[in-house]
Amino acid sequence: MPAVFSLPYTCYDYGHTWTSSCSQAMLDGGYYVFFESLRIYSIIHALSFILRRKKVNKQNVMHLIANILQSTAFLTYNGFSYIGAFCMSRLVLGNINVMSSSFLPAWIASFMSLFIEKPERHSLLALYVTNVAIETLIKMVHARGFRSPLPHSEVLMFSLSLSMASWLYSQHKLHGILLIIMRFLFGDIHNVTRTEKSTKNYHHYLNAIKGVLKPFVLGVGVQAMLQLVSSWKRIVYKRDFQAFFAKKNLRLPLFLLALSSSYRVISSVLRQGTKWSDGKVASVTGLASGTALLIYPNISLVIYMTTKVAECMYGLGMEKGFVRSVPGFTVFLYATSTALLLHAAVVEPHNLKDSYWRFLNRITGNRISEMNRRLLDEFGFRSSTLQPSFWPQYDMTQVSPHLKEFMQKNAIPS
C-alpha cells in the first residue's frame, strides 16, 4: 500500500523534465521511438522475409517495406500517445497518483496503438509483453517480501508445464513454435510403436544420440552468441576470449542435454515396461524430466513455457466447446501487460527486467531515465533506487510551487 495516495506535482516536475512543453515532450517521445523502432522492425521483418524464402521482386519488397513502416508507426504512436495521455491525466485529475503516474496513460496509449498494427501480429506481441510483465510482477511481489513457501517452485511449475505439453504432444494437439521445440528436443518419440525392439534397432540408438547432442550443440552456440553480443568490444579490440570459457556458459547446454536425454530414457522405459496409455506416459515423462531445470533455473524460460501451454490449452478448449473466444481479449492483454511494464519503469524500475530497462532507455533516447523519481519516492516504492542522486536541470520559472518547496526542504540548489 502506498505511503501517500496522491502528489501535487505537475507533469513537468516529475515527468518530461527535459522540457516544460507537453507538446514538445510528445514530439520528442515520438522522434526517438520512431528511429529506434524503424531499426528494430527493419531487422525483424527482413529476417522473417529471408527465413520464409520469399522471392526478391518488386511486389514482395514493397510489401516488406509496408510491413516495416506499419510496425514502426504502431510503436511510434505508442510512445507519442503515452506522453500525451500522461500529461492529459495530470491536467484532468489535478494531481498524480499511483495509477495515473504511468499505468493509466500507458494502458490508454497501448490500447489505441495496437489497432495500427496488423491483427495477425497482435497475439505474438501480447504473448511477449505478457511474459515480461509476469516476470516483472513476480519481482515486484518478491520485493514486497512475499515468496513461495515451496523450495524450487519454478522447477515445479516448469515440470507441470512440460507434463501438460508432453500430453498435448502425444495427442498431436500441439501447434506453432511449441511443437517445433518439442520435436527438436525429443524427436518423434511418441510415434515409436511399443512393439519395437529397441535392443536390436541400432539406428534407433544412433538417432537417439544425435537427437540428444543437437540440443547440447544448440545451447553451446546460443551461449557463444550471447557472449559475442555482450562482450564484442573486449573480444574484437583486446582479443580477450575468456568470456567464452566461463563455467556458467555450460549451464544452458547441460540443461538441454539433461532434459532431452532424461526425457527419452524415461519415456522409453515407461513405454516398454508398462501398459500405460501414451498420454499417461507422456505426462509422467514430462513431469520427471522437468527437474533438469535445477541445472539452469531460469524464470523467463518457465514463464514462456507456462504461457505457451496455457495458450494451447485455451485453443483446445475452444475447439471442444468448453470455453469461448473473448472478443478483444488480446488487445486488452497487450494493453494491460504493457501498462504494467511502463508502470514499473516509472514507479519501481529496480524491479524491471534489466534487458527491458535497457530497451526502454534505448528506444526513448534515455528520456525515461530523466524522470524525477525522487518525487515519486513519497509513494513508498523506492522509485529512485537506480538513480538516488539524479536531479533534473529545470527551468525554475516553469516549475510548480510544490517542487520549489520540495527543493527547499531537501536543500537542493536551484
PDB file of C-alpha atoms in Angstrom, residues 49-235:
ATOM      1  CA  PHE A  49      11.484 -12.315 -45.218  1.00  0.00           C
ATOM      2  CA  ILE A  50      14.689 -14.345 -45.531  1.00  0.00           C
ATOM      3  CA  LEU A  51      13.535 -17.280 -43.384  1.00  0.00           C
ATOM      4  CA  ARG A  52      10.336 -17.600 -45.393  1.00  0.00           C
ATOM      5  CA  ARG A  53      12.471 -17.705 -48.554  1.00  0.00           C
ATOM      6  CA  LYS A  54      10.378 -15.188 -50.399  1.00  0.00           C
ATOM      7  CA  LYS A  55      11.391 -14.151 -53.883  1.00  0.00           C
ATOM      8  CA  VAL A  56      13.089 -10.783 -54.192  1.00  0.00           C
ATOM      9  CA  ASN A  57      10.782  -8.922 -56.556  1.00  0.00           C
ATOM     10  CA  LYS A  58       9.142  -5.518 -56.552  1.00  0.00           C
ATOM     11  CA  GLN A  59       5.854  -6.721 -55.051  1.00  0.00           C
ATOM     12  CA  ASN A  60       7.461  -8.604 -52.149  1.00  0.00           C
ATOM     13  CA  VAL A  61       9.949  -5.820 -51.419  1.00  0.00           C
ATOM     14  CA  MET A  62       7.179  -3.204 -51.351  1.00  0.00           C
ATOM     15  CA  HIS A  63       5.175  -5.464 -49.038  1.00  0.00           C
ATOM     16  CA  LEU A  64       8.237  -5.793 -46.789  1.00  0.00           C
ATOM     17  CA  ILE A  65       8.681  -2.010 -46.645  1.00  0.00           C
ATOM     18  CA  ALA A  66       4.972  -1.540 -45.886  1.00  0.00           C
ATOM     19  CA  ASN A  67       5.197  -4.032 -43.002  1.00  0.00           C
ATOM     20  CA  ILE A  68       8.238  -2.264 -41.567  1.00  0.00           C
ATOM     21  CA  LEU A  69       6.568   1.151 -41.737  1.00  0.00           C
ATOM     22  CA  GLN A  70       3.309  -0.141 -40.253  1.00  0.00           C
ATOM     23  CA  SER A  71       5.057  -1.747 -37.274  1.00  0.00           C
ATOM     24  CA  THR A  72       7.185   1.380 -36.835  1.00  0.00           C
ATOM     25  CA  ALA A  73       4.064   3.570 -36.857  1.00  0.00           C
ATOM     26  CA  PHE A  74       2.478   1.321 -34.219  1.00  0.00           C
ATOM     27  CA  LEU A  75       5.370   1.629 -31.769  1.00  0.00           C
ATOM     28  CA  THR A  76       5.950   5.317 -32.544  1.00  0.00           C
ATOM     29  CA  TYR A  77       2.331   6.156 -31.808  1.00  0.00           C
ATOM     30  CA  ASN A  78       2.583   4.164 -28.592  1.00  0.00           C
ATOM     31  CA  GLY A  79       5.439   6.375 -27.385  1.00  0.00           C
ATOM     32  CA  PHE A  80       3.873   9.591 -28.674  1.00  0.00           C
ATOM     33  CA  SER A  81       0.420   8.956 -27.190  1.00  0.00           C
ATOM     34  CA  TYR A  82       1.855   7.694 -23.884  1.00  0.00           C
ATOM     35  CA  ILE A  83       3.290  11.125 -23.112  1.00  0.00           C
ATOM     36  CA  GLY A  84       0.083  12.783 -24.334  1.00  0.00           C
ATOM     37  CA  ALA A  85      -2.105  10.623 -22.084  1.00  0.00           C
ATOM     38  CA  PHE A  86       0.423  11.122 -19.292  1.00  0.00           C
ATOM     39  CA  CYS A  87       0.074  14.925 -19.431  1.00  0.00           C
ATOM     40  CA  MET A  88      -3.685  14.839 -20.004  1.00  0.00           C
ATOM     41  CA  SER A  89      -4.331  12.659 -16.951  1.00  0.00           C
ATOM     42  CA  ARG A  90      -2.398  15.143 -14.776  1.00  0.00           C
ATOM     43  CA  LEU A  91      -4.437  18.021 -16.249  1.00  0.00           C
ATOM     44  CA  VAL A  92      -7.781  16.296 -15.671  1.00  0.00           C
ATOM     45  CA  LEU A  93      -7.064  14.929 -12.186  1.00  0.00           C
ATOM     46  CA  GLY A  94      -5.127  17.936 -10.886  1.00  0.00           C
ATOM     47  CA  ASN A  95      -2.583  15.636  -9.212  1.00  0.00           C
ATOM     48  CA  ILE A  96      -0.728  12.381  -9.744  1.00  0.00           C
ATOM     49  CA  ASN A  97      -1.486   9.092  -8.029  1.00  0.00           C
ATOM     50  CA  VAL A  98      -0.036   5.602  -8.269  1.00  0.00           C
ATOM     51  CA  MET A  99      -2.272   4.672 -11.205  1.00  0.00           C
ATOM     52  CA  SER A 100      -2.098   7.934 -13.156  1.00  0.00           C
ATOM     53  CA  SER A 101       1.672   8.277 -12.732  1.00  0.00           C
ATOM     54  CA  SER A 102       2.148   5.749 -15.547  1.00  0.00           C
ATOM     55  CA  PHE A 103      -0.242   2.778 -15.600  1.00  0.00           C
ATOM     56  CA  LEU A 104      -3.373   4.593 -16.795  1.00  0.00           C
ATOM     57  CA  PRO A 105      -1.728   6.652 -19.585  1.00  0.00           C
ATOM     58  CA  ALA A 106       0.286   3.602 -20.667  1.00  0.00           C
ATOM     59  CA  TRP A 107      -2.878   1.482 -20.873  1.00  0.00           C
ATOM     60  CA  ILE A 108      -4.696   4.085 -22.970  1.00  0.00           C
ATOM     61  CA  ALA A 109      -1.734   4.558 -25.326  1.00  0.00           C
ATOM     62  CA  SER A 110      -1.101   0.828 -25.725  1.00  0.00           C
ATOM     63  CA  PHE A 111      -4.767   0.065 -26.331  1.00  0.00           C
ATOM     64  CA  MET A 112      -5.048   2.673 -29.086  1.00  0.00           C
ATOM     65  CA  SER A 113      -1.712   1.957 -30.746  1.00  0.00           C
ATOM     66  CA  LEU A 114      -2.267  -1.778 -31.221  1.00  0.00           C
ATOM     67  CA  PHE A 115      -5.024  -1.071 -33.736  1.00  0.00           C
ATOM     68  CA  ILE A 116      -2.350   0.369 -36.046  1.00  0.00           C
ATOM     69  CA  GLU A 117      -0.507  -2.958 -36.157  1.00  0.00           C
ATOM     70  CA  LYS A 118      -1.726  -5.870 -38.282  1.00  0.00           C
ATOM     71  CA  PRO A 119      -4.211  -8.102 -36.376  1.00  0.00           C
ATOM     72  CA  GLU A 120      -2.193 -11.251 -37.099  1.00  0.00           C
ATOM     73  CA  ARG A 121       0.696  -9.804 -35.094  1.00  0.00           C
ATOM     74  CA  HIS A 122      -1.409  -8.973 -32.046  1.00  0.00           C
ATOM     75  CA  SER A 123      -1.101 -12.405 -30.417  1.00  0.00           C
ATOM     76  CA  LEU A 124       2.698 -12.503 -30.731  1.00  0.00           C
ATOM     77  CA  LEU A 125       3.056  -9.003 -29.283  1.00  0.00           C
ATOM     78  CA  ALA A 126       0.652  -9.769 -26.446  1.00  0.00           C
ATOM     79  CA  LEU A 127       2.464 -13.004 -25.593  1.00  0.00           C
ATOM     80  CA  TYR A 128       5.861 -11.296 -25.493  1.00  0.00           C
ATOM     81  CA  VAL A 129       4.869  -8.387 -23.244  1.00  0.00           C
ATOM     82  CA  THR A 130       2.795 -10.716 -21.042  1.00  0.00           C
ATOM     83  CA  ASN A 131       5.829 -12.929 -20.411  1.00  0.00           C
ATOM     84  CA  VAL A 132       7.953  -9.928 -19.422  1.00  0.00           C
ATOM     85  CA  ALA A 133       5.089  -8.467 -17.362  1.00  0.00           C
ATOM     86  CA  ILE A 134       4.619 -11.703 -15.394  1.00  0.00           C
ATOM     87  CA  GLU A 135       8.338 -11.839 -14.638  1.00  0.00           C
ATOM     88  CA  THR A 136       8.226  -8.195 -13.528  1.00  0.00           C
ATOM     89  CA  LEU A 137       5.168  -8.850 -11.380  1.00  0.00           C
ATOM     90  CA  ILE A 138       6.974 -11.731  -9.665  1.00  0.00           C
ATOM     91  CA  LYS A 139       9.925  -9.447  -8.876  1.00  0.00           C
ATOM     92  CA  MET A 140       7.530  -6.820  -7.526  1.00  0.00           C
ATOM     93  CA  VAL A 141       5.881  -9.402  -5.275  1.00  0.00           C
ATOM     94  CA  HIS A 142       9.268 -10.653  -4.047  1.00  0.00           C
ATOM     95  CA  ALA A 143      10.343  -7.062  -3.331  1.00  0.00           C
ATOM     96  CA  ARG A 144       7.369  -6.785  -1.005  1.00  0.00           C
ATOM     97  CA  GLY A 145       8.519  -9.800   0.992  1.00  0.00           C
ATOM     98  CA  PHE A 146       6.185 -12.425  -0.443  1.00  0.00           C
ATOM     99  CA  ARG A 147       7.857 -15.638  -1.597  1.00  0.00           C
ATOM    100  CA  SER A 148       6.687 -19.136  -2.371  1.00  0.00           C
ATOM    101  CA  PRO A 149       6.900 -21.467   0.675  1.00  0.00           C
ATOM    102  CA  LEU A 150       7.914 -24.285  -1.704  1.00  0.00           C
ATOM    103  CA  PRO A 151      11.638 -24.630  -2.473  1.00  0.00           C
ATOM    104  CA  HIS A 152      12.432 -24.608  -6.191  1.00  0.00           C
ATOM    105  CA  SER A 153       8.865 -23.634  -7.047  1.00  0.00           C
ATOM    106  CA  GLU A 154       9.994 -22.574 -10.535  1.00  0.00           C
ATOM    107  CA  VAL A 155      11.167 -26.158 -11.181  1.00  0.00           C
ATOM    108  CA  LEU A 156       7.782 -27.487 -10.104  1.00  0.00           C
ATOM    109  CA  MET A 157       5.999 -25.032 -12.403  1.00  0.00           C
ATOM    110  CA  PHE A 158       8.252 -25.987 -15.311  1.00  0.00           C
ATOM    111  CA  SER A 159       7.723 -29.712 -14.687  1.00  0.00           C
ATOM    112  CA  LEU A 160       3.946 -29.300 -14.596  1.00  0.00           C
ATOM    113  CA  SER A 161       4.001 -27.231 -17.791  1.00  0.00           C
ATOM    114  CA  LEU A 162       6.261 -29.745 -19.545  1.00  0.00           C
ATOM    115  CA  SER A 163       3.990 -32.555 -18.387  1.00  0.00           C
ATOM    116  CA  MET A 164       0.980 -30.872 -19.961  1.00  0.00           C
ATOM    117  CA  ALA A 165       2.944 -30.022 -23.123  1.00  0.00           C
ATOM    118  CA  SER A 166       4.052 -33.658 -23.381  1.00  0.00           C
ATOM    119  CA  TRP A 167       0.473 -34.865 -23.110  1.00  0.00           C
ATOM    120  CA  LEU A 168      -0.588 -32.453 -25.849  1.00  0.00           C
ATOM    121  CA  TYR A 169       2.373 -33.620 -27.936  1.00  0.00           C
ATOM    122  CA  SER A 170       1.405 -37.280 -27.575  1.00  0.00           C
ATOM    123  CA  GLN A 171      -2.172 -36.452 -28.595  1.00  0.00           C
ATOM    124  CA  HIS A 172      -0.990 -34.427 -31.629  1.00  0.00           C
ATOM    125  CA  LYS A 173      -2.621 -31.297 -30.211  1.00  0.00           C
ATOM    126  CA  LEU A 174       0.431 -29.045 -30.218  1.00  0.00           C
ATOM    127  CA  HIS A 175       0.997 -26.396 -32.854  1.00  0.00           C
ATOM    128  CA  GLY A 176       3.247 -23.475 -33.680  1.00  0.00           C
ATOM    129  CA  ILE A 177       6.579 -22.806 -32.022  1.00  0.00           C
ATOM    130  CA  LEU A 178       5.926 -25.154 -29.084  1.00  0.00           C
ATOM    131  CA  LEU A 179       5.518 -28.099 -31.473  1.00  0.00           C
ATOM    132  CA  ILE A 180       8.811 -27.186 -33.172  1.00  0.00           C
ATOM    133  CA  ILE A 181      10.588 -27.025 -29.786  1.00  0.00           C
ATOM    134  CA  MET A 182       9.204 -30.381 -28.617  1.00  0.00           C
ATOM    135  CA  ARG A 183      10.187 -32.080 -31.873  1.00  0.00           C
ATOM    136  CA  PHE A 184      13.678 -30.631 -31.711  1.00  0.00           C
ATOM    137  CA  LEU A 185      14.265 -31.645 -28.091  1.00  0.00           C
ATOM    138  CA  PHE A 186      12.545 -35.022 -28.021  1.00  0.00           C
ATOM    139  CA  GLY A 187      12.058 -36.076 -31.633  1.00  0.00           C
ATOM    140  CA  ASP A 188       9.037 -38.170 -32.616  1.00  0.00           C
ATOM    141  CA  ILE A 189       9.450 -40.394 -29.589  1.00  0.00           C
ATOM    142  CA  HIS A 190       5.697 -40.724 -29.018  1.00  0.00           C
ATOM    143  CA  ASN A 191       5.260 -42.105 -32.528  1.00  0.00           C
ATOM    144  CA  VAL A 192       7.517 -45.114 -31.819  1.00  0.00           C
ATOM    145  CA  THR A 193       5.468 -48.311 -31.545  1.00  0.00           C
ATOM    146  CA  ARG A 194       5.549 -50.228 -28.289  1.00  0.00           C
ATOM    147  CA  THR A 195       6.450 -53.470 -30.063  1.00  0.00           C
ATOM    148  CA  GLU A 196       9.673 -52.053 -31.481  1.00  0.00           C
ATOM    149  CA  LYS A 197      12.674 -53.969 -30.126  1.00  0.00           C
ATOM    150  CA  SER A 198      14.987 -51.151 -29.265  1.00  0.00           C
ATOM    151  CA  THR A 199      17.784 -53.552 -28.254  1.00  0.00           C
ATOM    152  CA  LYS A 200      18.110 -54.687 -31.856  1.00  0.00           C
ATOM    153  CA  ASN A 201      17.448 -51.395 -33.554  1.00  0.00           C
ATOM    154  CA  TYR A 202      20.882 -49.774 -33.815  1.00  0.00           C
ATOM    155  CA  HIS A 203      19.515 -46.973 -35.955  1.00  0.00           C
ATOM    156  CA  HIS A 204      17.177 -46.157 -33.066  1.00  0.00           C
ATOM    157  CA  TYR A 205      20.151 -45.726 -30.719  1.00  0.00           C
ATOM    158  CA  LEU A 206      22.091 -43.707 -33.268  1.00  0.00           C
ATOM    159  CA  ASN A 207      19.152 -41.362 -33.857  1.00  0.00           C
ATOM    160  CA  ALA A 208      18.671 -41.017 -30.103  1.00  0.00           C
ATOM    161  CA  ILE A 209      22.314 -39.993 -29.616  1.00  0.00           C
ATOM    162  CA  LYS A 210      22.074 -37.477 -32.444  1.00  0.00           C
ATOM    163  CA  GLY A 211      18.813 -36.155 -31.015  1.00  0.00           C
ATOM    164  CA  VAL A 212      20.424 -35.611 -27.600  1.00  0.00           C
ATOM    165  CA  LEU A 213      23.545 -33.937 -28.971  1.00  0.00           C
ATOM    166  CA  LYS A 214      21.640 -31.437 -31.129  1.00  0.00           C
ATOM    167  CA  PRO A 215      20.169 -29.507 -28.146  1.00  0.00           C
ATOM    168  CA  PHE A 216      23.590 -29.531 -26.452  1.00  0.00           C
ATOM    169  CA  VAL A 217      25.292 -28.082 -29.535  1.00  0.00           C
ATOM    170  CA  LEU A 218      22.492 -25.515 -29.864  1.00  0.00           C
ATOM    171  CA  GLY A 219      22.989 -24.492 -26.227  1.00  0.00           C
ATOM    172  CA  VAL A 220      26.724 -24.024 -26.790  1.00  0.00           C
ATOM    173  CA  GLY A 221      26.013 -21.945 -29.892  1.00  0.00           C
ATOM    174  CA  VAL A 222      23.428 -19.766 -28.155  1.00  0.00           C
ATOM    175  CA  GLN A 223      25.755 -19.068 -25.222  1.00  0.00           C
ATOM    176  CA  ALA A 224      28.599 -18.237 -27.604  1.00  0.00           C
ATOM    177  CA  MET A 225      26.386 -15.789 -29.497  1.00  0.00           C
ATOM    178  CA  LEU A 226      25.220 -14.156 -26.260  1.00  0.00           C
ATOM    179  CA  GLN A 227      28.809 -13.708 -25.117  1.00  0.00           C
ATOM    180  CA  LEU A 228      29.772 -12.316 -28.518  1.00  0.00           C
ATOM    181  CA  VAL A 229      26.956  -9.759 -28.396  1.00  0.00           C
ATOM    182  CA  SER A 230      27.566  -8.711 -24.779  1.00  0.00           C
ATOM    183  CA  SER A 231      31.392  -8.674 -24.907  1.00  0.00           C
ATOM    184  CA  TRP A 232      32.161  -7.948 -28.551  1.00  0.00           C
ATOM    185  CA  LYS A 233      34.299  -4.876 -27.841  1.00  0.00           C
ATOM    186  CA  ARG A 234      36.554  -6.803 -25.460  1.00  0.00           C
ATOM    187  CA  ILE A 235      36.753  -9.719 -27.907  1.00  0.00           C
TER     188      ILE A 235
END
